[in-house]
Short mmCIF file of C-alpha atoms in Angstrom, two decimals:
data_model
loop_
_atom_site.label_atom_id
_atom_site.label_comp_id
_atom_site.label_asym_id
_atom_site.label_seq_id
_atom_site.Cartn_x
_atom_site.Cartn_y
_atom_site.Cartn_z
CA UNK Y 8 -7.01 6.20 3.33
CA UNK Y 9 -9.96 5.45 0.93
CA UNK Y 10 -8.12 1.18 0.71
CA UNK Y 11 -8.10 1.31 4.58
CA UNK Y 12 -11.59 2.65 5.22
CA UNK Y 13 -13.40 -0.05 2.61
CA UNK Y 14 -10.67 -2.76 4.77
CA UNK Y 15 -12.26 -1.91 7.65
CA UNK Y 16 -15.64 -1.41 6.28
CA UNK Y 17 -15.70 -5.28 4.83
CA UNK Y 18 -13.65 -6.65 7.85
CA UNK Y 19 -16.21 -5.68 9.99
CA UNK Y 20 -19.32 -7.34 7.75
CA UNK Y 21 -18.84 -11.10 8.20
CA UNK Y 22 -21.71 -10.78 5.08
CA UNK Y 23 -19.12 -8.45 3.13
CA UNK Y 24 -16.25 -10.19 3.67
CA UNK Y 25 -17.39 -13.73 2.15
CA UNK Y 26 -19.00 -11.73 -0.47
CA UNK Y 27 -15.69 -9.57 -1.57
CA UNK Y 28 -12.83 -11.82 0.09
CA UNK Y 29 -12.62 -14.11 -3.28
CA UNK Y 30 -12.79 -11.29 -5.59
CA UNK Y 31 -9.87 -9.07 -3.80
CA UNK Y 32 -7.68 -12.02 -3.45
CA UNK Y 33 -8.25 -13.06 -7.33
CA UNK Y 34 -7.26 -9.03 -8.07
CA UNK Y 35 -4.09 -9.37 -5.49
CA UNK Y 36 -2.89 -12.41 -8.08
CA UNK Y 37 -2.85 -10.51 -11.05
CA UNK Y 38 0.20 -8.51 -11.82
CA UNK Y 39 -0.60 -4.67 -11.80
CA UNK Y 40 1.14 -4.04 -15.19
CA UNK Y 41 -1.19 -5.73 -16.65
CA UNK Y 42 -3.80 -2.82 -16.18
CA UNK Y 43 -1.21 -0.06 -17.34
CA UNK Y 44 -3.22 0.29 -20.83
CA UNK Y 45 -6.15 0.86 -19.26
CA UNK Y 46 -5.10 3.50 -17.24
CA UNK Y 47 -3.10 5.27 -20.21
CA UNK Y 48 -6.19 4.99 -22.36
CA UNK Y 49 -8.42 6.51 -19.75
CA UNK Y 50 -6.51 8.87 -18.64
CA UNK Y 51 -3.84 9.76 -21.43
CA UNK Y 52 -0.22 10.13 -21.09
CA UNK Y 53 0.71 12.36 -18.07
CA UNK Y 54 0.70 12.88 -14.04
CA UNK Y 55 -2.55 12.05 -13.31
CA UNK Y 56 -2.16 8.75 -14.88
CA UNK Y 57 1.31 7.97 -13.18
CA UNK Y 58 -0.68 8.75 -9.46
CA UNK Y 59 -3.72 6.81 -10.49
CA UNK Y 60 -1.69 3.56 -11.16
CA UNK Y 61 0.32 4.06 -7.99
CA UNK Y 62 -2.63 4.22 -5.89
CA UNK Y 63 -4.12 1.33 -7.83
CA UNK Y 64 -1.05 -1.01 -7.45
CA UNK Y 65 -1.48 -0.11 -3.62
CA UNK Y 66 -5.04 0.51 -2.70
CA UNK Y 67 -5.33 -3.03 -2.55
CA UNK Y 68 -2.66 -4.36 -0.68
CA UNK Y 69 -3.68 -1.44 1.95
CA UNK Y 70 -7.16 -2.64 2.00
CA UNK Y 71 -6.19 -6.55 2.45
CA UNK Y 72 -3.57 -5.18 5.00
CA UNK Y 73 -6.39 -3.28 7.04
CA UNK Y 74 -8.53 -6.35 6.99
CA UNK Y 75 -5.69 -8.73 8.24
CA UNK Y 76 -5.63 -5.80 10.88
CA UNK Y 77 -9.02 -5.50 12.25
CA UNK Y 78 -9.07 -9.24 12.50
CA UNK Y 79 -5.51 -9.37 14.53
CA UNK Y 80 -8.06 -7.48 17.39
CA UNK Y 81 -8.41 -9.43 20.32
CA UNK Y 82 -12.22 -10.35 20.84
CA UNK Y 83 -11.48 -10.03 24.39
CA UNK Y 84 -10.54 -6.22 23.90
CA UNK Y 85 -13.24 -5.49 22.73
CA UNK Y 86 -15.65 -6.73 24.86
CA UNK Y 87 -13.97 -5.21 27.56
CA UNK Y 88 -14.08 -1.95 26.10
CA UNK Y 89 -17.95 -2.34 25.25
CA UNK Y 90 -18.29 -3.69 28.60
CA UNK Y 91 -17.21 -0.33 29.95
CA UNK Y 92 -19.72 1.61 27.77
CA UNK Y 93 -16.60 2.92 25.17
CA UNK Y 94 -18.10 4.58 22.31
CA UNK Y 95 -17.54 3.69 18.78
CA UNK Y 96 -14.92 6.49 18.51
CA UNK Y 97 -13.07 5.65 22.08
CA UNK Y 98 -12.91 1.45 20.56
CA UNK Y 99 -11.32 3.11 17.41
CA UNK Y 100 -8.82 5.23 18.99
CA UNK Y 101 -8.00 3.21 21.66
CA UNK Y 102 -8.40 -0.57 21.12
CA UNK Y 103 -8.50 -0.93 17.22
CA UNK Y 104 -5.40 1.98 16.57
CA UNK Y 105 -2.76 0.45 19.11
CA UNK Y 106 -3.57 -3.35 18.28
CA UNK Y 107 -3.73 -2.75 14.16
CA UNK Y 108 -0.69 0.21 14.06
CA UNK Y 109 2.23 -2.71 13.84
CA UNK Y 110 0.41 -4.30 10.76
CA UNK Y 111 -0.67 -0.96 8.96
CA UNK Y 112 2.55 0.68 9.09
CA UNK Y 113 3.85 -2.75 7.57
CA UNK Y 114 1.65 -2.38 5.24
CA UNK Y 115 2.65 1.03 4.74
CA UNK Y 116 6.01 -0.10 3.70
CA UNK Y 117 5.28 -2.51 1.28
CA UNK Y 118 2.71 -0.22 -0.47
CA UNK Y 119 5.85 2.28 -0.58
CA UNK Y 120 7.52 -0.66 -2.67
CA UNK Y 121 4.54 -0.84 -4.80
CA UNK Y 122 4.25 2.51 -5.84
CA UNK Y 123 8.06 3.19 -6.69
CA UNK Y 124 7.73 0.13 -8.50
CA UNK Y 125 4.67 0.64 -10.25
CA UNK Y 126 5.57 4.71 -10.90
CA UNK Y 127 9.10 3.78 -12.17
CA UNK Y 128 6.73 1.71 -14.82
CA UNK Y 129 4.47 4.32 -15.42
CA UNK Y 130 7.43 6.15 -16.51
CA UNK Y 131 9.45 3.45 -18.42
CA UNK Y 132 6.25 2.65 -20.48
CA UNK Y 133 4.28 5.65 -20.82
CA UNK Y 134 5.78 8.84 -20.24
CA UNK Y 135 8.05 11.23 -21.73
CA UNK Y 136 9.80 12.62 -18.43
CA UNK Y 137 10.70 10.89 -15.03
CA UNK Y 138 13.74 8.53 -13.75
CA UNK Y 139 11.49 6.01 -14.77
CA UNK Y 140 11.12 7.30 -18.23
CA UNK Y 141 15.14 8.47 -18.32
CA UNK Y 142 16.29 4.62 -16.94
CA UNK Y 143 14.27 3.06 -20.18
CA UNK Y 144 16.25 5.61 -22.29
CA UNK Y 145 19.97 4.66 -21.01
CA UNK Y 146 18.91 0.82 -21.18
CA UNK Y 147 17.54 1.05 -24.87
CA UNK Y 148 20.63 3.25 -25.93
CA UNK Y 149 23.37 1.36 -23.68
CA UNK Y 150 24.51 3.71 -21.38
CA UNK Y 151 25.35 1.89 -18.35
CA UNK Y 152 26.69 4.91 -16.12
CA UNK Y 153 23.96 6.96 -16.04
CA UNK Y 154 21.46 3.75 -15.98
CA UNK Y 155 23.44 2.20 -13.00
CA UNK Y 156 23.13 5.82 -11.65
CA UNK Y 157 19.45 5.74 -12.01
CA UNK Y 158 18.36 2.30 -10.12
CA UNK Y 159 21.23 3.40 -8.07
CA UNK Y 160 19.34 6.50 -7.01
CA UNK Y 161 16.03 5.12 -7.23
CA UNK Y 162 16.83 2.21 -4.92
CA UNK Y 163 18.56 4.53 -2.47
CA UNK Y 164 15.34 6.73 -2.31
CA UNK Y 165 13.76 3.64 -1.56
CA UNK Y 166 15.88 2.58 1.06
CA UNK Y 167 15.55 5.52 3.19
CA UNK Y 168 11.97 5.83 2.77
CA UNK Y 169 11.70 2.55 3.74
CA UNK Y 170 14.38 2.79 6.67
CA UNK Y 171 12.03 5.58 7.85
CA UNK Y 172 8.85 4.14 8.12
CA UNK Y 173 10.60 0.97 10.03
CA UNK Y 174 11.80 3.85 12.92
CA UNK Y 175 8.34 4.61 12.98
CA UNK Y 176 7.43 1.12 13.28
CA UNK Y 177 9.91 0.32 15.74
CA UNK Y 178 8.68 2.80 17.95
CA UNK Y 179 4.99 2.14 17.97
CA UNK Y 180 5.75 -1.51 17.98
CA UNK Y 181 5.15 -1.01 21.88
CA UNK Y 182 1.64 -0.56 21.29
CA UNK Y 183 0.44 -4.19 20.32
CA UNK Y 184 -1.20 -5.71 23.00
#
C-alpha cells in the first residue's frame, strides 16, 4: 500500500517524477541481496527482519508498477470526468481504479515472486528456521529428497498463488478502457 501511494504520489508531480525517476530506476538495477546485511544488522536475526526485506525487495517494483499505472490513464478520461464536476474521490474510484487494476494486479504477481524469492533468502542466509533456512541445510549436507521436496513445495506454493491472482486478473481484465 505504502509503494503504491508514494507511485501515485510522484506520478502525479511531473516536478517529483524527474526528481525521483533516476534514483528509483538506479535502486530497481541493483540486486536486493545485496542489502540483506543491512537489514540483519539493523534488525537482528528473526521475523521482523525476514518481512522487512520482503517488503523491501517489493515496495519498489509496486511503486514503479503504480507509476507505469497512473500514466497508462487516458488524458481524455480524465478530462471528461473533470468536465462533469467528478470529485477527486469519484476520478479515483472510477477512472484511475478500472484503467490502472490490469497493471497493479500484474504487478501484484510479480511482487509475489519477489517476496518468496527474497524470504526463501532471508531464510537460507540468515535464519535458523523456515523452508528457506531447511533447503540451505539439505543442499550443504546432500540430501537431495528432502531438498527436491523443498523447491518442490516452495515452487508449488508459488504456483497457485500465482495461478490465483491471474483469475483475479482475468476477471477484472474487463475493466480497462
Amino acid at each position: 500500500p505504502l509503494g503504491a501511494l508514494c507511485g501515485m504520489v510522484i506520478a502525479e508531480s511531473p516536478y517529483l517524477s524527474r526528481v525521483f525517476d533516476p534514483l528509483l530506476f538506479f535502486l530497481f538495477g541493483i540486486p536486493k541481496s545485496i542489502f540483506l546485511p543491512l537489514f540483519i544488522l539493523s534488525l537482528g536475526i528473526g521475523f521482523w527482519q525476514k518481512v522487512a526485506f520482503g517488503c523491501f525487495s517489493t515496495g519498489l517494483l509496486v511503486l514503479l508498477s503504480t507509476q507505469a499505472a497512473v500514466r497508462s490513464v487516458k488524458p481524455e478520461h480524465l478530462m471528461i470526468a473533470r468536465s462533469y464536476g467528478a470529485t477527486r474521490g469519484q476520478i479515483m474510484c472510477r477512472v484511475y481504479l478500472p484503467s490502472m487494476l490490469p497493471i497493479l494486479l500484474e504487478a501484484l504477481r510479480l511482487a509475489v515472486i519477489f517476496t518468496f524469492t527474497a524470504v526463501t533468502l532471508a531464510e537460507m542466509y540468515a535464519s535458523r528456521t523456515g523452508i528457506g533456512h531447511n533447503i540451505e541445510t539439505w543442499g550443504e549436507n546432500f540430501m537431495m529428497k528432502p531438498l527436491l521436496a523443498g523447491v518442490l513445495l516452495l515452487s508449488l506454493t508459488a504456483i497457485l498463488v500465482n495461478e490465483a491472482i491471474r483469475w483475479v486478473e482475468r476477471r477484472c481484465g474487463r475493466w480497462r478502457a
